[in-house]
PDB file of C-alpha atoms in Angstrom:
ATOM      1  CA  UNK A 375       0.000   0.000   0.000  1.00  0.00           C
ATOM      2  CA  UNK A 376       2.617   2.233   0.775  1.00  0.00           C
ATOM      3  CA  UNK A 377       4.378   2.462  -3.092  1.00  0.00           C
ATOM      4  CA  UNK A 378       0.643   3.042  -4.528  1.00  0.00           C
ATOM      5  CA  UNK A 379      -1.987   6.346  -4.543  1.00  0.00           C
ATOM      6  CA  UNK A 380      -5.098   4.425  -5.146  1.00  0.00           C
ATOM      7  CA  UNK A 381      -6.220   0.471  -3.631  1.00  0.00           C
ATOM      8  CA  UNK A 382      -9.342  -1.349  -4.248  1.00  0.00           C
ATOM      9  CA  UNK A 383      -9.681  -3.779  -2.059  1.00  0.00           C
ATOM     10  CA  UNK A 384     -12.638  -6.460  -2.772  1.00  0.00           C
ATOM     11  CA  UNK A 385     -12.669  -8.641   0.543  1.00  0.00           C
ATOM     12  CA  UNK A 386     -14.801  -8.791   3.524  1.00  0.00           C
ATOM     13  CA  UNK A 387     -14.947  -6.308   6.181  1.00  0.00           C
ATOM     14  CA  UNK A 388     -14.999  -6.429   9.840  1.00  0.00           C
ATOM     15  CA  UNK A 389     -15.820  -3.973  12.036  1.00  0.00           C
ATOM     16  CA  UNK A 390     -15.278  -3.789  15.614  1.00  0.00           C
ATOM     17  CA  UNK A 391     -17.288  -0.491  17.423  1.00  0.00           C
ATOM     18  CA  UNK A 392     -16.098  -1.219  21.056  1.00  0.00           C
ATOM     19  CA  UNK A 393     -12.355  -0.971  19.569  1.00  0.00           C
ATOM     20  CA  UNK A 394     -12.578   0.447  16.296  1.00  0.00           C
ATOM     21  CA  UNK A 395      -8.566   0.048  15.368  1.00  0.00           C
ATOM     22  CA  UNK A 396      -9.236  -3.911  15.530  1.00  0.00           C
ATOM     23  CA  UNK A 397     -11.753  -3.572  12.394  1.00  0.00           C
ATOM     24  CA  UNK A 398     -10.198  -5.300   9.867  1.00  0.00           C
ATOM     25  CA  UNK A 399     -10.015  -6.627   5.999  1.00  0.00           C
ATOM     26  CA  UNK A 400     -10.809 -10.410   5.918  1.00  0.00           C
ATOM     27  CA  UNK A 401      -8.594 -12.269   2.718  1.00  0.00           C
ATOM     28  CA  UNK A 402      -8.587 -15.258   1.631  1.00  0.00           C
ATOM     29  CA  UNK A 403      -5.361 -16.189   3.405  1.00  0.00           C
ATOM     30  CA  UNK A 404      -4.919 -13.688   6.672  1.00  0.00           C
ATOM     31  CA  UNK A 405      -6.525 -10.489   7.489  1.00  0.00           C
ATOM     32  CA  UNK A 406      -5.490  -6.862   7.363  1.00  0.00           C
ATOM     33  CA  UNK A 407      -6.366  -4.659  10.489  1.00  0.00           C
ATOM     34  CA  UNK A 408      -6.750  -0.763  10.917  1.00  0.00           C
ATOM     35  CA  UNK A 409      -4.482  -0.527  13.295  1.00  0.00           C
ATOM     36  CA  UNK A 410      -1.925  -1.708  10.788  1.00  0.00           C
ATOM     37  CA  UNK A 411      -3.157   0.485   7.860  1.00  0.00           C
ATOM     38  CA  UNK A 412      -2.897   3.514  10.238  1.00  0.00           C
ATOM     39  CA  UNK A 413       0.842   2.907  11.514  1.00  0.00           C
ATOM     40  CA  UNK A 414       1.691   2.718   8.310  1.00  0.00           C
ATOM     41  CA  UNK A 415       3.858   5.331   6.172  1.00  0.00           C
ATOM     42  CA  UNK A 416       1.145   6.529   3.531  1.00  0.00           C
ATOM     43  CA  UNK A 417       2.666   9.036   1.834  1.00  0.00           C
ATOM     44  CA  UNK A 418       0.980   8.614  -1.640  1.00  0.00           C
ATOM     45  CA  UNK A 419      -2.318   7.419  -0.159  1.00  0.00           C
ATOM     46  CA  UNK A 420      -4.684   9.177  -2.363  1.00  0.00           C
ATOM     47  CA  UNK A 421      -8.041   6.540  -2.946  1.00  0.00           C
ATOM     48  CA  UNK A 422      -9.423   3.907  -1.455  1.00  0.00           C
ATOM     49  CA  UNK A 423     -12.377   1.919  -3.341  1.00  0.00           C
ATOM     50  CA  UNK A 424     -13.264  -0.414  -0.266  1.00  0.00           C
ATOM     51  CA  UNK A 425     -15.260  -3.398  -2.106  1.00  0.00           C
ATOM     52  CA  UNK A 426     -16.592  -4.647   0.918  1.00  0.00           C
ATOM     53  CA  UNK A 427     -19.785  -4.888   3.066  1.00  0.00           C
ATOM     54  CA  UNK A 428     -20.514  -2.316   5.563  1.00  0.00           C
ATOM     55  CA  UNK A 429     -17.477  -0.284   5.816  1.00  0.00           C
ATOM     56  CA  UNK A 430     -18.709   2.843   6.805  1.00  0.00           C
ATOM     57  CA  UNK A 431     -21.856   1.720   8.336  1.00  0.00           C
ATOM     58  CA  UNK A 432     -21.077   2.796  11.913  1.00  0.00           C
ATOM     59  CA  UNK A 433     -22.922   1.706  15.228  1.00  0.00           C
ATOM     60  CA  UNK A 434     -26.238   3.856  16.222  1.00  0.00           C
ATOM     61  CA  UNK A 435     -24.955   4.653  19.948  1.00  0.00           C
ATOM     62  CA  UNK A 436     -22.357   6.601  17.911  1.00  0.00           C
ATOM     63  CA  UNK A 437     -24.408   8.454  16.184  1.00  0.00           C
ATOM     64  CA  UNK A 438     -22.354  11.913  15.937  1.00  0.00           C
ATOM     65  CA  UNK A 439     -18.942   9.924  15.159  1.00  0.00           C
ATOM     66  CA  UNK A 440     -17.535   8.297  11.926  1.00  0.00           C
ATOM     67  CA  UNK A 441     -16.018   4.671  13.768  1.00  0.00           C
ATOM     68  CA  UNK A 442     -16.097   2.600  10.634  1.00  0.00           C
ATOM     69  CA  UNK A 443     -13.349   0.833   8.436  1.00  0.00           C
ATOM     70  CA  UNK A 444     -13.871   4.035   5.663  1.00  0.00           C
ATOM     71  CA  UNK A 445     -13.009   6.847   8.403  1.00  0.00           C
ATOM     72  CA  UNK A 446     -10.219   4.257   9.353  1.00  0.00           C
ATOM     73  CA  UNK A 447      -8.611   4.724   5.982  1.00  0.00           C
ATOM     74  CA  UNK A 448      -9.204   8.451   5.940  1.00  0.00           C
ATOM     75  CA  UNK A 449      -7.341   8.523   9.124  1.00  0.00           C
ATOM     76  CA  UNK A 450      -4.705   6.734   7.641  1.00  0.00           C
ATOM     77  CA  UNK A 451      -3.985   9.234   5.442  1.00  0.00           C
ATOM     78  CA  UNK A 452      -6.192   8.240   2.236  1.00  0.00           C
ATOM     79  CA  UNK A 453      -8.054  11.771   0.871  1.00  0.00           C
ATOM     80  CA  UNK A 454     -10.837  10.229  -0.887  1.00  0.00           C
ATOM     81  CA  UNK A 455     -12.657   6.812   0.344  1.00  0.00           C
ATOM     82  CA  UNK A 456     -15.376   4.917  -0.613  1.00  0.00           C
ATOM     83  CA  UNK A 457     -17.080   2.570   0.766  1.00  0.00           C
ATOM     84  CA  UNK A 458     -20.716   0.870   1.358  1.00  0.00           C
ATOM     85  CA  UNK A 459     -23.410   1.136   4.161  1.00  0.00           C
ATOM     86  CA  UNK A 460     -24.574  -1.566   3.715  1.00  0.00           C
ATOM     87  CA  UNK A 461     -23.897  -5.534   2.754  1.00  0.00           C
ATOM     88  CA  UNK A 462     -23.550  -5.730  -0.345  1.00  0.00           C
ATOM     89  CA  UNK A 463     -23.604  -8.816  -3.285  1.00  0.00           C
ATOM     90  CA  UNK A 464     -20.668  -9.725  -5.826  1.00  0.00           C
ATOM     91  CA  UNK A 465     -22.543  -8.390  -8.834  1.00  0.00           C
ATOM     92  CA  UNK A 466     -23.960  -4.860  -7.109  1.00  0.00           C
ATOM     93  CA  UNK A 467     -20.422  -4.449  -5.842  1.00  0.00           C
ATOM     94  CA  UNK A 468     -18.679  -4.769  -9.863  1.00  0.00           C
ATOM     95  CA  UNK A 469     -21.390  -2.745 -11.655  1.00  0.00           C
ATOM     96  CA  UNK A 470     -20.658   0.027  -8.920  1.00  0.00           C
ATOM     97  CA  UNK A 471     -16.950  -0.096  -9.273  1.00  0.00           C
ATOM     98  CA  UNK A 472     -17.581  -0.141 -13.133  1.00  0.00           C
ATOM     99  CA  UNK A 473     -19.558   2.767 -13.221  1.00  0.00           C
ATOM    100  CA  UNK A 474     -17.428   5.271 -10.452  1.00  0.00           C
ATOM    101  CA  UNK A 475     -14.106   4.057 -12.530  1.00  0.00           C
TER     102      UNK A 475
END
């Protein structure tokens, strides 16, 4: 992540609202959490297309705050983010990332 401006990550998300910097990015083989993403040296972090469900859903007793895997990334030094409120399937998720590309 660190040598590119723009990711797209098409995974599974995880969110965790009691300690938001374990949410993570499920793989196939291993995970990726925020906490990780955030330590890291972004310097050409510029986009982030997150492909996966519910990453800037949020938890109603936080109503007024942005805890979710997208605000993570901003955080992290990414300017632009986007991400889904919702679950969302396989075929929704390409025709969106077809149409913002």
């Amino acid at each position: 992540m660190q040598d590119f401006n723009s990711i797209h990550l098409a995974c599974h998300g995880s969110q965790n609202a009691s300690e938001p910097l374990k949410s993570r990015f499920l793989f196939h083989r291993g995970s990726l959490g925020l906490d990780r993403i955030i330590q890291s040296n972004l310097k050409n972090a510029d986009l982030a297309f997150l492909s996966a469900c519910e990453t800037s859903t949020g938890q109603d007793k936080l109503s007024d705050e942005a805890v979710h895997l997208a605000a993570g990334m901003l955080a992290a030094g990414y300017r632009r983010v986007v991400g889904t409120m919702w679950s969302i399937g396989d075929l929704a998720a390409h025709n969106v990332a077809i149409t913002f590309y």
